[in-house]
mmCIF file of C-alpha atoms in Angstrom:
data_model
loop_
_atom_site.group_PDB
_atom_site.id
_atom_site.type_symbol
_atom_site.label_atom_id
_atom_site.label_comp_id
_atom_site.label_asym_id
_atom_site.label_seq_id
_atom_site.Cartn_x
_atom_site.Cartn_y
_atom_site.Cartn_z
ATOM 1 C CA THR A 1187 0.000 0.000 0.000
ATOM 2 C CA LEU A 1188 1.304 3.425 -0.877
ATOM 3 C CA ALA A 1189 -0.090 6.661 0.482
ATOM 4 C CA ASN A 1190 -0.877 9.422 -1.977
ATOM 5 C CA SER A 1191 -0.300 13.029 -1.000
ATOM 6 C CA LYS A 1192 -0.848 16.157 -3.088
ATOM 7 C CA SER A 1193 -1.183 14.034 -6.241
ATOM 8 C CA LYS A 1194 2.332 12.667 -6.023
ATOM 9 C CA LEU A 1195 4.183 9.940 -4.210
ATOM 10 C CA SER A 1196 6.897 10.933 -1.803
ATOM 11 C CA LYS A 1197 9.582 9.001 0.014
ATOM 12 C CA ARG A 1198 8.041 10.031 3.303
ATOM 13 C CA ASN A 1199 4.985 7.934 2.483
ATOM 14 C CA VAL A 1200 7.087 4.840 1.820
ATOM 15 C CA ILE A 1201 8.756 5.291 5.198
ATOM 16 C CA CYS A 1202 5.337 5.613 6.862
ATOM 17 C CA ASN A 1203 4.254 2.441 5.099
ATOM 18 C CA GLU A 1204 7.329 0.565 6.354
ATOM 19 C CA THR A 1205 6.779 1.865 9.891
ATOM 20 C CA VAL A 1206 3.102 0.872 9.923
ATOM 21 C CA ALA A 1207 4.122 -2.596 8.672
ATOM 22 C CA ARG A 1208 6.373 -3.019 11.732
ATOM 23 C CA VAL A 1209 3.483 -2.117 14.058
ATOM 24 C CA LEU A 1210 1.138 -4.515 12.262
ATOM 25 C CA GLY A 1211 3.785 -7.242 12.458
ATOM 26 C CA ASN A 1212 4.022 -6.776 16.219
ATOM 27 C CA ASN A 1213 0.228 -6.949 16.521
ATOM 28 C CA ILE A 1214 0.044 -10.178 14.504
ATOM 29 C CA LEU A 1215 2.858 -11.732 16.525
ATOM 30 C CA LYS A 1216 1.143 -10.783 19.786
ATOM 31 C CA ASP A 1217 -2.116 -12.384 18.592
ATOM 32 C CA ILE A 1218 -0.251 -15.587 17.748
ATOM 33 C CA LEU A 1219 1.536 -15.643 21.102
ATOM 34 C CA VAL A 1220 -1.709 -15.015 23.006
ATOM 35 C CA SER A 1221 -3.352 -17.919 21.187
ATOM 36 C CA ILE A 1222 -0.572 -20.317 22.260
ATOM 37 C CA SER A 1223 0.203 -18.737 25.647
ATOM 38 C CA SER A 1224 -1.015 -21.797 27.577
ATOM 39 C CA GLN A 1225 1.523 -23.952 25.707
ATOM 40 C CA ILE A 1226 4.448 -21.564 26.247
ATOM 41 C CA LYS A 1227 3.642 -20.569 29.837
ATOM 42 C CA GLY A 1228 6.853 -19.707 31.680
ATOM 43 C CA ALA A 1229 9.054 -20.081 28.577
ATOM 44 C CA ALA A 1230 11.842 -17.675 27.640
ATOM 45 C CA ILE A 1231 11.258 -16.519 24.071
ATOM 46 C CA HIS A 1232 13.592 -14.542 21.798
ATOM 47 C CA LEU A 1233 11.627 -12.618 19.183
ATOM 48 C CA ILE A 1234 13.271 -11.037 16.133
ATOM 49 C CA ASN A 1235 11.638 -8.427 13.870
ATOM 50 C CA LEU A 1236 13.644 -7.694 10.701
ATOM 51 C CA GLY A 1237 12.776 -5.137 8.022
ATOM 52 C CA ASP A 1238 14.519 -3.334 5.181
ATOM 53 C CA SER A 1239 13.791 0.309 6.024
ATOM 54 C CA ILE A 1240 16.700 2.108 7.649
ATOM 55 C CA SER A 1241 14.596 5.255 7.943
ATOM 56 C CA ALA A 1242 11.851 3.393 9.816
ATOM 57 C CA LEU A 1243 14.443 2.018 12.233
ATOM 58 C CA PHE A 1244 15.864 5.479 12.895
ATOM 59 C CA SER A 1245 12.316 6.763 13.509
ATOM 60 C CA PHE A 1246 12.084 4.380 16.486
ATOM 61 C CA HIS A 1247 14.964 6.100 18.292
ATOM 62 C CA CYS A 1248 13.728 8.391 21.073
ATOM 63 C CA LYS A 1249 16.028 11.257 20.001
ATOM 64 C CA THR A 1250 14.918 11.292 16.373
ATOM 65 C CA LYS A 1251 12.916 14.455 15.731
ATOM 66 C CA LEU A 1252 9.814 13.625 13.708
ATOM 67 C CA ALA A 1253 7.699 16.382 12.167
ATOM 68 C CA ASN A 1254 5.124 14.130 10.501
ATOM 69 C CA THR A 1255 2.184 13.317 12.802
ATOM 70 C CA LEU A 1256 1.669 9.862 11.265
ATOM 71 C CA MET A 1257 5.333 9.004 11.833
ATOM 72 C CA VAL A 1258 5.193 10.236 15.435
ATOM 73 C CA ASN A 1259 2.127 8.111 16.103
ATOM 74 C CA CYS A 1260 3.588 5.059 14.354
ATOM 75 C CA SER A 1261 6.832 5.368 16.279
ATOM 76 C CA ARG A 1262 4.951 5.585 19.583
ATOM 77 C CA LYS A 1263 2.713 2.667 18.626
ATOM 78 C CA PHE A 1264 5.725 0.565 17.673
ATOM 79 C CA TYR A 1265 7.259 1.281 21.078
ATOM 80 C CA GLN A 1266 3.980 0.345 22.790
ATOM 81 C CA THR A 1267 3.457 -2.894 20.845
ATOM 82 C CA SER A 1268 7.106 -3.879 21.348
ATOM 83 C CA GLN A 1269 6.783 -3.341 25.110
ATOM 84 C CA GLU A 1270 3.578 -5.435 25.119
ATOM 85 C CA LEU A 1271 5.430 -8.280 23.405
ATOM 86 C CA VAL A 1272 8.237 -8.316 25.957
ATOM 87 C CA GLU A 1273 5.765 -8.130 28.829
ATOM 88 C CA GLY A 1274 4.808 -11.630 27.705
ATOM 89 C CA CYS A 1275 1.064 -11.318 27.286
ATOM 90 C CA ASP A 1276 0.363 -10.393 30.902
ATOM 91 C CA GLY A 1277 3.258 -12.439 32.263
ATOM 92 C CA ALA A 1278 2.464 -15.749 30.545
ATOM 93 C CA PHE A 1279 6.085 -15.995 29.331
ATOM 94 C CA GLN A 1280 9.406 -14.119 29.344
ATOM 95 C CA ALA A 1281 10.350 -12.463 26.064
ATOM 96 C CA ASP A 1282 12.906 -10.150 24.584
ATOM 97 C CA LEU A 1283 12.574 -8.526 21.194
ATOM 98 C CA GLY A 1284 15.344 -7.706 18.761
ATOM 99 C CA VAL A 1285 14.470 -5.258 15.993
ATOM 100 C CA GLY A 1286 16.814 -5.158 13.065
ATOM 101 C CA TYR A 1287 17.670 -4.612 9.464
ATOM 102 C CA ILE A 1288 17.765 -6.978 6.500
ATOM 103 C CA GLU A 1289 18.749 -6.136 2.942
ATOM 104 C CA SER A 1290 15.894 -5.615 0.496
ATOM 105 C CA SER A 1291 17.216 -8.457 -1.647
ATOM 106 C CA ARG A 1292 16.790 -10.900 1.275
ATOM 107 C CA ASN A 1293 13.469 -9.553 2.528
ATOM 108 C CA SER A 1294 10.768 -12.094 1.706
ATOM 109 C CA ALA A 1295 8.043 -9.430 1.721
ATOM 110 C CA ASP A 1296 9.847 -7.549 -1.059
ATOM 111 C CA SER A 1297 10.328 -10.675 -3.122
ATOM 112 C CA ILE A 1298 6.604 -10.706 -3.961
ATOM 113 C CA SER A 1299 6.511 -7.166 -5.327
ATOM 114 C CA LYS A 1300 9.738 -7.654 -7.285
ATOM 115 C CA SER A 1301 8.758 -10.976 -8.838
ATOM 116 C CA ASN A 1302 7.108 -11.536 -12.191
ATOM 117 C CA ASN A 1303 5.175 -14.404 -10.586
ATOM 118 C CA PRO A 1304 4.081 -13.483 -7.028
ATOM 119 C CA ILE A 1305 2.027 -16.691 -6.646
ATOM 120 C CA GLU A 1306 5.181 -18.740 -7.201
ATOM 121 C CA VAL A 1307 6.931 -16.724 -4.478
ATOM 122 C CA CYS A 1308 4.032 -17.234 -2.024
ATOM 123 C CA ASN A 1309 4.071 -20.981 -2.647
ATOM 124 C CA ASN A 1310 7.844 -21.263 -2.330
ATOM 125 C CA PRO A 1311 8.423 -22.820 1.107
ATOM 126 C CA ARG A 1312 11.930 -21.372 1.431
ATOM 127 C CA ILE A 1313 11.494 -17.792 0.343
ATOM 128 C CA TYR A 1314 8.148 -16.631 1.661
ATOM 129 C CA ARG A 1315 7.000 -19.061 4.316
ATOM 130 C CA TYR A 1316 10.241 -19.263 6.293
ATOM 131 C CA GLY A 1317 12.069 -16.132 5.261
ATOM 132 C CA PRO A 1318 15.731 -15.761 4.388
ATOM 133 C CA GLU A 1319 18.233 -18.468 5.186
ATOM 134 C CA LEU A 1320 19.939 -16.849 8.148
ATOM 135 C CA SER A 1321 21.360 -18.532 11.195
ATOM 136 C CA GLU A 1322 20.350 -17.303 14.636
ATOM 137 C CA GLU A 1323 23.748 -15.615 14.937
ATOM 138 C CA GLU A 1324 23.328 -13.874 11.569
ATOM 139 C CA MET A 1325 19.925 -12.595 12.672
ATOM 140 C CA LYS A 1326 21.302 -11.361 15.997
ATOM 141 C CA ASP A 1327 24.080 -9.537 14.129
ATOM 142 C CA ARG A 1328 21.379 -7.514 12.330
ATOM 143 C CA ILE A 1329 19.573 -6.383 15.495
ATOM 144 C CA VAL A 1330 19.897 -2.688 16.261
ATOM 145 C CA ILE A 1331 17.226 -2.258 18.949
ATOM 146 C CA TRP A 1332 16.729 -4.574 21.938
ATOM 147 C CA TYR A 1333 13.552 -4.526 24.011
ATOM 148 C CA SER A 1334 13.641 -6.340 27.367
ATOM 149 C CA LYS A 1335 11.060 -6.555 30.127
ATOM 150 C CA GLY A 1336 11.405 -3.843 32.729
ATOM 151 C CA SER A 1337 13.894 -1.682 30.826
ATOM 152 C CA GLU A 1338 13.961 0.908 28.098
ATOM 153 C CA PRO A 1339 14.981 -0.210 24.599
ATOM 154 C CA VAL A 1340 18.684 -0.168 23.729
ATOM 155 C CA PHE A 1341 19.421 1.358 20.302
ATOM 156 C CA ASP A 1342 22.702 0.702 18.467
ATOM 157 C CA GLY A 1343 22.854 3.470 15.865
ATOM 158 C CA LYS A 1344 26.468 2.671 14.892
ATOM 159 C CA LYS A 1345 25.502 -0.884 13.955
ATOM 160 C CA LEU A 1346 22.558 0.405 11.928
ATOM 161 C CA LEU A 1347 24.821 2.773 10.002
ATOM 162 C CA ARG A 1348 27.301 -0.070 9.384
ATOM 163 C CA LEU A 1349 24.524 -2.280 7.997
ATOM 164 C CA ALA A 1350 23.243 0.590 5.835
ATOM 165 C CA HIS A 1351 26.710 1.190 4.376
ATOM 166 C CA GLN A 1352 27.043 -2.527 3.605
ATOM 167 C CA GLU A 1353 23.757 -2.444 1.695
ATOM 168 C CA GLU A 1354 24.792 0.693 -0.195
ATOM 169 C CA ASN A 1355 28.075 -0.948 -1.201
ATOM 170 C CA LEU A 1356 26.211 -4.041 -2.430
ATOM 171 C CA LYS A 1357 23.891 -1.878 -4.552
ATOM 172 C CA ARG A 1358 26.859 -0.091 -6.120
ATOM 173 C CA LYS A 1359 28.440 -3.420 -7.140
ATOM 174 C CA GLU A 1360 25.229 -4.507 -8.885
#
């Protein structure tokens, strides 16, 4: 979904779209965890939320100055839904949440829009249903924000910039 403003598309709208997607992802994950909370009662769960928008990630930092009302609200909502996830659905389980960055080329959500045959992508068990082939360590290396119960999120802006520069260098080589 793209937002239309003043009869033209702007990059700001794409960033809003990416930010809203993160909030919706948190909401879906919470619904899933609530539905299985009796089976995971007391478990320690490590949740990872990866996306390909560097701008959306920077918008989640408390010191980022946002002038767009939608972005301010999305950023606050992302913080709220992330805190709800780590609270473990009213204490049913212990969770921490890592929020990170993945290159567009490895993002399964982008593979549908960039494919000539989106149905084939949806039915591909590797690409769309399970996401990119990354080890747990590779996923952890991409995390730039950590949410833990009882504490404020920890943001690693230097790591995010490093990951962004890596992506930019890959794009230049292509």
